[in-house]
């Protein structure tokens, strides 16, 4: 068993294997989502889907295969995605006249549809989302975080004005922040991507970035303001109230199964998966201990609590398998069940149960008539505790006093020597791609995003050139 | 506006267009599921998913791309699917060493995984399902019913014994029957497919078949007993209690977005979509009539009922758009909302509302204090009424007294002359593919399935050869 400290990458792979979340497949970079892993996605999906619908976004489904000619309509878009596309060239025994790409994202297909569906200002705003599989042929892959096929949602909206479209772009970023922080208990850094890190074809890309326990970043969600670029490429026009045909303004935004990877890298520990209660497939596991098979009162007591909790909407499970309690404890720790309740003959006698929260080392004795209330309360408390703990970890690994590339290099060397994460570094940036390239070349750090506010400070000079800083940016290594 | 009687195919396309369920796409045979259409799928999905989970089946997700070598492992399977496969041959600018098929179904990919995951009898049964897009490159396509890309679920189970696997095969067919009849209000004929109509690679295929209003059949769901054929091809073995490595027995079963097509063809009428309440995205639509904008008490009354119904879990919508009531009535009829409630100044005065069920011509006046209860009751009654109506339509179009091919031909000619459906015909069959071929050649009818019981009678002689019948089968034209 390797620890996070010893080798974070190995620890990650070990953790997802031992929790039985995934398996590799014979197709390069494509993974199998096993039931334990897919269940996490089902809960993530349900939470986002509910929020999207509250925002007035409706679901739809668009064809997966995209004609090559669609990609070439938006120059930046094809340039950005061409290197990663798989192509269907034959079907039903015949060579196709035009190659069909496996969608890496659907702006082009949806742009084509919107151009047919949008005619008047009465058709706007049009706000659709789809849950789908997408393909980006990756060279180096990592389960959940970077795979050739992955699952995601992509929202696509069209609006009458740029202002309204930009508002929607920002609003969906807030929805991402809310769900990721509230449900996944993963704090995020929100801000705008630099031009070189923008989505291919976007005017502006905004992101929420999460910090893993090794200090590296995961781009957890992105929201793009596309201006009229795709509307021009696909001829999405509407008749405005002045009777003029004008281009609509569009947005797109997505989160993917990467979220599973970041969820794990933020919360889990050397004993296995740690899951926030709101996302855990099983929130409470009951484990009878001692000679419980001979003492039916134990299972009667467990069944009573189990029913009471299920009636309150808690996702529970009773592990009444033949394995020994120690084996079960370990198994459910590896799988990240938030709360464990042990009940044995002595507990029955003392009218109590033993409660163990996955993230705490101490067990707690709870009076029998308090078990249901205590569990309900602890699920809430644990959810906040995991968020607060992640927030504290972020604080520890954020650096705001680094002002030159040399200082950044020294900081990284220092962290490596001490075996601690180099984390997120707040830096001044002169706004040039040359500076970004140099930062990356010398340190492996990339610009994550430009924070919306200056809560963590503002830099006057560029970390590379020493010239006046155009922006203050977060730098980090990233997955 | 074409009627069902005038041209059923045109009527179907008109109905789905006017309900705004779908659009065509630039990729051959691939359709767009617009929000109104996709919502139907979301409700179908939710109902099946719940039932699968009750059966102990868990969801997972497997890669979409299947190496060509996988297909060639099961001879019948590749023969059956080869003519319909699209292939990825290039990715990221390079030609692939091996072609990758877009999955038409996942027995091969999942068989490969199961061979790794199943080692001991303790690993059995293994019961997984996936919700996914699949591809079958069709020559002639029809929205929802036959498209090159479609959405479905595919369940795959592995068992220690053939008996248990066969039980599971039959059990899932029953789950299909239950949900399709209970939720979609579509009665089904259950039975076994003839060998020539089996799933490629199956030992036995069982189906539930539905009858459309034009008398043609839609295969609504299939469940396959695969014996050890895929276990042998993919080396799925387990150590039994005698310490021997033996092959597992597998099953697979699926329903798809075809269900949307059959739902429409069974219930809808010349005024547009008719949806059973259990599947309808909006079950009740409130429409204020008269000068309601000047009379705020109308919307207050509507809001009160609306909230009371939503609190009872009813899916409601208030159409407070600026359109005229007649326009709204028509729109919601086209879209198939089961119940419409009209409220105007006179209704307010008389303490009443006007209730209109989509499938009845009469309107009903309901006392204000009875509206909530009456709506709840009517949703149930309408659900049964649609099922019963479909059942009656089936009865009218089932023929059990046809004994020779000549009689079948005469029957078809007679129905055509009278402008009525030729329907389902119960026939004796000698068990040969030659007879099936001849029936098809002469009449366009195909064997649908062999009923499990003889509730509709049993035939002694083959409809083609006059020889002793081996089986009694349902014949029909099919989508």
mmCIF file of N, CA and C in Angstrom, chain A residues 215-263:
data_model
loop_
_atom_site.group_PDB
_atom_site.id
_atom_site.type_symbol
_atom_site.label_atom_id
_atom_site.label_comp_id
_atom_site.label_asym_id
_atom_site.label_seq_id
_atom_site.Cartn_x
_atom_site.Cartn_y
_atom_site.Cartn_z
ATOM 1 N N UNK A 215 -1.256 19.409 -4.838
ATOM 2 C CA UNK A 215 -1.051 20.800 -5.231
ATOM 3 C C UNK A 215 -1.321 21.075 -6.697
ATOM 4 N N UNK A 216 -1.537 20.040 -7.497
ATOM 5 C CA UNK A 216 -1.797 20.254 -8.918
ATOM 6 C C UNK A 216 -3.258 20.646 -9.150
ATOM 7 N N UNK A 217 -3.498 21.262 -10.286
ATOM 8 C CA UNK A 217 -4.842 21.755 -10.595
ATOM 9 C C UNK A 217 -5.595 20.781 -11.486
ATOM 10 N N UNK A 218 -6.908 20.757 -11.304
ATOM 11 C CA UNK A 218 -7.800 20.138 -12.292
ATOM 12 C C UNK A 218 -8.816 21.194 -12.714
ATOM 13 N N UNK A 219 -8.918 21.404 -14.015
ATOM 14 C CA UNK A 219 -9.950 22.275 -14.567
ATOM 15 C C UNK A 219 -11.268 21.524 -14.428
ATOM 16 N N UNK A 220 -12.097 21.980 -13.487
ATOM 17 C CA UNK A 220 -13.264 21.185 -13.106
ATOM 18 C C UNK A 220 -14.484 21.472 -13.971
ATOM 19 N N UNK A 221 -14.523 22.664 -14.555
ATOM 20 C CA UNK A 221 -15.646 23.009 -15.421
ATOM 21 C C UNK A 221 -15.299 24.263 -16.196
ATOM 22 N N UNK A 222 -15.848 24.369 -17.422
ATOM 23 C CA UNK A 222 -15.579 25.569 -18.212
ATOM 24 C C UNK A 222 -16.863 26.088 -18.828
ATOM 25 N N UNK A 223 -16.902 27.394 -18.998
ATOM 26 C CA UNK A 223 -18.062 28.049 -19.599
ATOM 27 C C UNK A 223 -17.533 29.055 -20.616
ATOM 28 N N UNK A 224 -18.044 28.968 -21.844
ATOM 29 C CA UNK A 224 -17.483 29.754 -22.938
ATOM 30 C C UNK A 224 -18.464 30.772 -23.497
ATOM 31 N N UNK A 225 -18.001 31.975 -23.646
ATOM 32 C CA UNK A 225 -18.749 33.003 -24.376
ATOM 33 C C UNK A 225 -18.244 32.976 -25.813
ATOM 34 N N UNK A 226 -19.122 32.643 -26.754
ATOM 35 C CA UNK A 226 -18.686 32.439 -28.131
ATOM 36 C C UNK A 226 -18.966 33.648 -29.028
ATOM 37 N N UNK A 227 -19.555 34.686 -28.437
ATOM 38 C CA UNK A 227 -19.876 35.866 -29.242
ATOM 39 C C UNK A 227 -20.736 35.468 -30.434
ATOM 40 N N UNK A 228 -20.394 36.007 -31.616
ATOM 41 C CA UNK A 228 -21.137 35.608 -32.826
ATOM 42 C C UNK A 228 -20.270 34.709 -33.710
ATOM 43 N N UNK A 229 -19.161 34.174 -33.156
ATOM 44 C CA UNK A 229 -18.243 33.405 -34.006
ATOM 45 C C UNK A 229 -18.901 32.168 -34.611
ATOM 46 N N UNK A 230 -19.562 31.377 -33.769
ATOM 47 C CA UNK A 230 -20.231 30.186 -34.311
ATOM 48 C C UNK A 230 -21.510 30.573 -35.064
ATOM 49 N N UNK A 231 -22.153 31.656 -34.612
ATOM 50 C CA UNK A 231 -23.354 32.125 -35.325
ATOM 51 C C UNK A 231 -22.987 32.540 -36.744
ATOM 52 N N UNK A 232 -21.812 33.162 -36.909
ATOM 53 C CA UNK A 232 -21.366 33.543 -38.252
ATOM 54 C C UNK A 232 -20.996 32.309 -39.073
ATOM 55 N N UNK A 233 -20.298 31.384 -38.436
ATOM 56 C CA UNK A 233 -19.865 30.184 -39.160
ATOM 57 C C UNK A 233 -21.055 29.329 -39.593
ATOM 58 N N UNK A 234 -22.112 29.314 -38.770
ATOM 59 C CA UNK A 234 -23.253 28.436 -39.076
ATOM 60 C C UNK A 234 -24.519 29.197 -39.451
ATOM 61 N N UNK A 235 -24.385 30.491 -39.595
ATOM 62 C CA UNK A 235 -25.493 31.303 -40.078
ATOM 63 C C UNK A 235 -26.704 31.249 -39.130
ATOM 64 N N UNK A 236 -26.443 31.452 -37.846
ATOM 65 C CA UNK A 236 -27.535 31.511 -36.871
ATOM 66 C C UNK A 236 -27.981 32.967 -36.785
ATOM 67 N N UNK A 237 -29.101 33.260 -37.448
ATOM 68 C CA UNK A 237 -29.585 34.641 -37.512
ATOM 69 C C UNK A 237 -31.028 34.705 -37.055
ATOM 70 N N UNK A 238 -31.402 35.847 -36.509
ATOM 71 C CA UNK A 238 -32.811 36.028 -36.153
ATOM 72 C C UNK A 238 -33.265 37.406 -36.610
ATOM 73 N N UNK A 239 -34.574 37.524 -36.738
ATOM 74 C CA UNK A 239 -35.169 38.785 -37.139
ATOM 75 C C UNK A 239 -35.425 39.587 -35.875
ATOM 76 N N UNK A 240 -34.732 40.713 -35.724
ATOM 77 C CA UNK A 240 -34.930 41.483 -34.491
ATOM 78 C C UNK A 240 -36.152 42.402 -34.614
ATOM 79 N N UNK A 241 -36.403 43.178 -33.565
ATOM 80 C CA UNK A 241 -37.646 43.964 -33.560
ATOM 81 C C UNK A 241 -37.600 45.107 -34.580
ATOM 82 N N UNK A 242 -36.399 45.407 -35.109
ATOM 83 C CA UNK A 242 -36.281 46.391 -36.192
ATOM 84 C C UNK A 242 -36.395 45.740 -37.575
ATOM 85 N N UNK A 243 -36.811 44.451 -37.558
ATOM 86 C CA UNK A 243 -36.954 43.731 -38.819
ATOM 87 C C UNK A 243 -35.633 43.509 -39.568
ATOM 88 N N UNK A 244 -34.544 43.410 -38.807
ATOM 89 C CA UNK A 244 -33.247 43.115 -39.425
ATOM 90 C C UNK A 244 -32.818 41.695 -39.061
ATOM 91 N N UNK A 245 -32.210 41.028 -40.013
ATOM 92 C CA UNK A 245 -31.613 39.724 -39.725
ATOM 93 C C UNK A 245 -30.236 39.923 -39.114
ATOM 94 N N UNK A 246 -30.091 39.538 -37.869
ATOM 95 C CA UNK A 246 -28.787 39.710 -37.209
ATOM 96 C C UNK A 246 -28.353 38.398 -36.563
ATOM 97 N N UNK A 247 -27.046 38.286 -36.333
ATOM 98 C CA UNK A 247 -26.505 37.063 -35.722
ATOM 99 C C UNK A 247 -26.873 36.959 -34.249
ATOM 100 N N UNK A 248 -27.144 35.740 -33.829
ATOM 101 C CA UNK A 248 -27.364 35.479 -32.404
ATOM 102 C C UNK A 248 -25.999 35.380 -31.710
ATOM 103 N N UNK A 249 -26.017 35.463 -30.389
ATOM 104 C CA UNK A 249 -24.811 35.315 -29.571
ATOM 105 C C UNK A 249 -24.932 33.983 -28.840
ATOM 106 N N UNK A 250 -23.863 33.186 -28.863
ATOM 107 C CA UNK A 250 -23.995 31.844 -28.278
ATOM 108 C C UNK A 250 -22.998 31.592 -27.144
ATOM 109 N N UNK A 251 -23.312 30.579 -26.361
ATOM 110 C CA UNK A 251 -22.445 30.144 -25.267
ATOM 111 C C UNK A 251 -22.371 28.622 -25.296
ATOM 112 N N UNK A 252 -21.368 28.072 -24.634
ATOM 113 C CA UNK A 252 -21.367 26.634 -24.355
ATOM 114 C C UNK A 252 -20.619 26.399 -23.055
ATOM 115 N N UNK A 253 -20.931 25.306 -22.385
ATOM 116 C CA UNK A 253 -20.378 25.047 -21.054
ATOM 117 C C UNK A 253 -20.477 23.571 -20.750
ATOM 118 N N UNK A 254 -19.460 23.044 -20.053
ATOM 119 C CA UNK A 254 -19.437 21.603 -19.816
ATOM 120 C C UNK A 254 -18.703 21.181 -18.551
ATOM 121 N N UNK A 255 -19.198 20.106 -17.976
ATOM 122 C CA UNK A 255 -18.440 19.369 -16.951
ATOM 123 C C UNK A 255 -18.460 17.897 -17.362
ATOM 124 N N UNK A 256 -17.477 17.150 -16.900
ATOM 125 C CA UNK A 256 -17.324 15.780 -17.384
ATOM 126 C C UNK A 256 -16.978 14.824 -16.243
ATOM 127 N N UNK A 257 -16.747 13.566 -16.643
ATOM 128 C CA UNK A 257 -16.347 12.543 -15.677
ATOM 129 C C UNK A 257 -14.990 12.842 -15.034
ATOM 130 N N UNK A 258 -14.298 13.891 -15.501
ATOM 131 C CA UNK A 258 -13.103 14.363 -14.780
ATOM 132 C C UNK A 258 -13.440 14.669 -13.333
ATOM 133 N N UNK A 259 -14.670 15.122 -13.113
ATOM 134 C CA UNK A 259 -15.070 15.497 -11.757
ATOM 135 C C UNK A 259 -14.876 14.326 -10.786
ATOM 136 N N UNK A 260 -15.058 13.102 -11.287
ATOM 137 C CA UNK A 260 -14.856 11.936 -10.416
ATOM 138 C C UNK A 260 -13.395 11.889 -9.972
ATOM 139 N N UNK A 261 -12.493 12.118 -10.933
ATOM 140 C CA UNK A 261 -11.071 12.119 -10.605
ATOM 141 C C UNK A 261 -10.716 13.189 -9.586
ATOM 142 N N UNK A 262 -11.259 14.385 -9.770
ATOM 143 C CA UNK A 262 -10.893 15.460 -8.843
ATOM 144 C C UNK A 262 -11.511 15.226 -7.466
ATOM 145 N N UNK A 263 -12.727 14.725 -7.439
ATOM 146 C CA UNK A 263 -13.376 14.355 -6.183
ATOM 147 C C UNK A 263 -12.465 13.434 -5.359
#
